[in-house]
XYZ file of C-alpha atoms in Angstrom:
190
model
C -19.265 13.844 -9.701
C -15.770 15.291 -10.325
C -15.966 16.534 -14.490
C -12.278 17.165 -15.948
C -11.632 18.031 -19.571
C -9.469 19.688 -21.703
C -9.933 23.839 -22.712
C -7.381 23.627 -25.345
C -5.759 20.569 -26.663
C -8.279 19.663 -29.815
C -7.731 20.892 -33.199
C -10.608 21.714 -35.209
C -13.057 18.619 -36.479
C -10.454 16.278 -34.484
C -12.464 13.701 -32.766
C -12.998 12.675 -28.870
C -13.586 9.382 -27.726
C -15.408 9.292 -24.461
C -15.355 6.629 -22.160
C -18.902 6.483 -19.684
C -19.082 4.718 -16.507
C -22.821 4.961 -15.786
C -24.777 2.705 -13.099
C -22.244 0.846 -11.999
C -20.862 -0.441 -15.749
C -17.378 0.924 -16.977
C -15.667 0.740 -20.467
C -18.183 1.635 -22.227
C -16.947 3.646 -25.527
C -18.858 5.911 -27.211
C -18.393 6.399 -31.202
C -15.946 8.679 -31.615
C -17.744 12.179 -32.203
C -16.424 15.929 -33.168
C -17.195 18.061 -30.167
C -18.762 21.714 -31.128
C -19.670 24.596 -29.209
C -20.630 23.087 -25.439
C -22.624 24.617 -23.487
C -20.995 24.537 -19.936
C -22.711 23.911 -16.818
C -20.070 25.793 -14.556
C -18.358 29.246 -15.713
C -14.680 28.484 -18.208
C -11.492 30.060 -17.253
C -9.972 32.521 -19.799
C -6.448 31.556 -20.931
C -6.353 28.883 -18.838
C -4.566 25.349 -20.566
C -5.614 22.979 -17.248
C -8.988 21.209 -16.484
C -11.260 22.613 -14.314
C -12.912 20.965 -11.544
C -16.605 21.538 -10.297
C -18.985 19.499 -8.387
C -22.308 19.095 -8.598
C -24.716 18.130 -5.179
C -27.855 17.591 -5.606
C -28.800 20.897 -8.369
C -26.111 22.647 -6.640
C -22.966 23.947 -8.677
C -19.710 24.224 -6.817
C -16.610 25.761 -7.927
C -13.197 26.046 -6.196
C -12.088 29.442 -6.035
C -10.040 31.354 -8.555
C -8.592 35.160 -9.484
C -10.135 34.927 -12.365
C -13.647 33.401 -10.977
C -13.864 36.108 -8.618
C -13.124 38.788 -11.643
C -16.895 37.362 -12.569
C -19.205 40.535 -13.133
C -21.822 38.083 -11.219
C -19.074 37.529 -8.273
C -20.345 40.225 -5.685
C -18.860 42.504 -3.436
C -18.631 40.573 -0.467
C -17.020 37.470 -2.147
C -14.137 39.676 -3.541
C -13.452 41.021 -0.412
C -13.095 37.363 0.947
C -11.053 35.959 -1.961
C -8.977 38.841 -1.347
C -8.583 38.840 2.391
C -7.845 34.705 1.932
C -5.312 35.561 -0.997
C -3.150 37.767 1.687
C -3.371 35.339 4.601
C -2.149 32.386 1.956
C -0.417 30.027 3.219
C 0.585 30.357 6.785
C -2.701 31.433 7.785
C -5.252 29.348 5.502
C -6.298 26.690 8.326
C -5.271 23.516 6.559
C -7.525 24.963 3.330
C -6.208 24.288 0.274
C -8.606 26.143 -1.644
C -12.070 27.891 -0.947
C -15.519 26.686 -2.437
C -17.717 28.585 -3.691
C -21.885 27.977 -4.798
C -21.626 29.398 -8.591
C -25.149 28.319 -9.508
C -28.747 26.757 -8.349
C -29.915 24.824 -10.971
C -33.659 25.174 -11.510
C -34.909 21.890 -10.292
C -38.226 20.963 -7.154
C -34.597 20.209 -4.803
C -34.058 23.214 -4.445
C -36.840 25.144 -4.713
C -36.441 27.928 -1.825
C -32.463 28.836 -2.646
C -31.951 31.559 -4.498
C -28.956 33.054 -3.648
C -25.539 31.592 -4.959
C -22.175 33.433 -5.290
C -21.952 32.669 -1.514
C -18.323 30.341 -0.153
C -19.042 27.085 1.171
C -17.679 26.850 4.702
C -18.928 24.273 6.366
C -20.488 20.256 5.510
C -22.389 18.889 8.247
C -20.384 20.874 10.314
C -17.031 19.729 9.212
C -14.831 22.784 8.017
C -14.439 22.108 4.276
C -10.834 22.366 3.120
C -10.939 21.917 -0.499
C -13.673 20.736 -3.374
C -11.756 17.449 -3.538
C -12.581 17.144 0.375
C -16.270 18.339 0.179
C -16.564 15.818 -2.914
C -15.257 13.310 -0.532
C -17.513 14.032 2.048
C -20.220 13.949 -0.698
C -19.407 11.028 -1.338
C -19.221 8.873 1.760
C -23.217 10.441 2.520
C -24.051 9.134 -0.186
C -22.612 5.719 0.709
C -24.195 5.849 3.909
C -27.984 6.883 2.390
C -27.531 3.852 0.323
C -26.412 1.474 2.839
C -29.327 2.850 4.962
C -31.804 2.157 2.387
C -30.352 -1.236 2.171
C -30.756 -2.072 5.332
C -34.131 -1.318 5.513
C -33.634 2.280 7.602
C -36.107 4.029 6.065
C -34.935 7.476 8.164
C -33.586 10.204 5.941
C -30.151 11.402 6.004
C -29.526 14.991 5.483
C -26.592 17.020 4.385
C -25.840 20.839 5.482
C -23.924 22.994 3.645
C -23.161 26.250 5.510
C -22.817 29.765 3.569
C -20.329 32.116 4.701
C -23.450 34.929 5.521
C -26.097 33.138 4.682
C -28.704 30.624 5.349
C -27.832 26.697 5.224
C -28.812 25.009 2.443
C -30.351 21.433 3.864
C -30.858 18.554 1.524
C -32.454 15.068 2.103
C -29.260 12.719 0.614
C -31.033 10.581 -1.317
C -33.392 13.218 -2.814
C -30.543 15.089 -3.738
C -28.740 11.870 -5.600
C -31.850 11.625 -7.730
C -32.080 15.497 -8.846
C -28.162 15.478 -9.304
C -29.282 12.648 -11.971
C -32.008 14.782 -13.518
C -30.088 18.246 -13.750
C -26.813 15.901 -15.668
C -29.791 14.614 -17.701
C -31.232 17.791 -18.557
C -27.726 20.533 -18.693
C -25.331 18.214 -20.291
C-alpha cells in the first residue's frame, strides 16, 4: 500500500471526502467528515507542502529517505553517516538509485515477533538491489501476486520475501502471512 495525502492544503473544519477501494470494490465514498488531529503511522515532514510516501510490508514501516528524516533524534549514528556519504556521491555515483529506503518502525504484531531493530536502510529484496520505495513497492507487489496465484493453484508451498539491512540481520517473511498482518496493523494504527 502506497498512502499519499496532503500536510497542508485544508482549512480548519473544511471537510474531506475519501474515496476507499477495499477487497477488490472501488468508488466507494465515504460521508464527507472533518479530519482532526491524526495520529500518523510513519514520522511527518516539517515544512514540507508535498505528500509523503511510505509503505507498509507485512508490520513493517518503510520510508524513503530524507534530510530531514535523517535529522530524526531516533535516526542513529550509522544511518547519518550513510545518508550523508549517499548525499555526496548523488547523482553520478548512486547506482541507478533514485532514493534510499529506510525501516522507520516494527509494528508490534506475532509477524514480526523477533525484529527489533529498525532505523536500518533497506538494500536488498530477495536479492534484487532496491532502487527506490516505488520499486520495492513494486516488487511487493508482484510477491504478492505470485502467493496468491500459488494458493490458487493449489501450491500449498510458502513463498518468502527477504529484505536485507545494510548491517544487519535479514528480516524473512512468509508472503502470505505477511498480507494478512499488513491487514491487521491498517486495522488496528489507522
Amino acid at each position: 500500500i502506497q498512502h499519499r495525502y496532503l500536510l497542508r492544503g485544508k482549512r480548519v473544519d473544511e471537510p474531506t471526502i475519501f474515496t476507499v477501494y477495499r477487497d477488490g470494490k472501488d468508488n466507494q465514498e465515504c460521508p464527507p467528515c472533518v479530519l482532526g488531529n491524526i495520529p500518523s503511522i510513519c514520522l511527518r515532514w516539517v515544512d514540507v507542502d508535498y505528500p509523503p510516501d511510505y509503505l507498509v510490508l507485512g508490520a513493517l514501516v518503510l520510508l524513503p529517505m530524507s534530510w530531514a528524516l535523517r535529522s530524526h533524534k531516533r535516526c542513529g549514528k550509522k544511518l547519518i553517516g550513510e545518508s550523508i556519504d549517499w548525499c555526496q556521491k548523488w547523482p553520478q555515483e548512486w547506482e541507478g538509485k533514485t532514493g534510499l529506503v529506510i525501516l522507520v518502525d516494527i509494528l508490534a504484531h506475532e509477524l514480526t515477533f523477533s525484529y527489533s531493530r529498525p532505523w536500518r536502510q533497506v538494500t536488498t529484496y530477495n536479492g534484487t538491489p532496491i532502487l527506490s520505495l516505488e520499486h520495492l513497492r513494486d516488487m511487493w507487489q508482484t510477491s504478492c501476486q505470485e502467493s496468491k496465484s500459488a494458493k490458487e493453484d493449489g501450491n500449498k508451498d510458502p513463498t518468502f520475501a527477504r529484505l536485507e539491512l545494510k548491517g544487519d540481520r535479514d528480516i524473512v517473511l512468509e508472503v502470505q502471512a505477511a498480507i494478512e498482518a499488513e491487514s491487521e496493523v491498517l486495522k488496528r494504527h489507522q
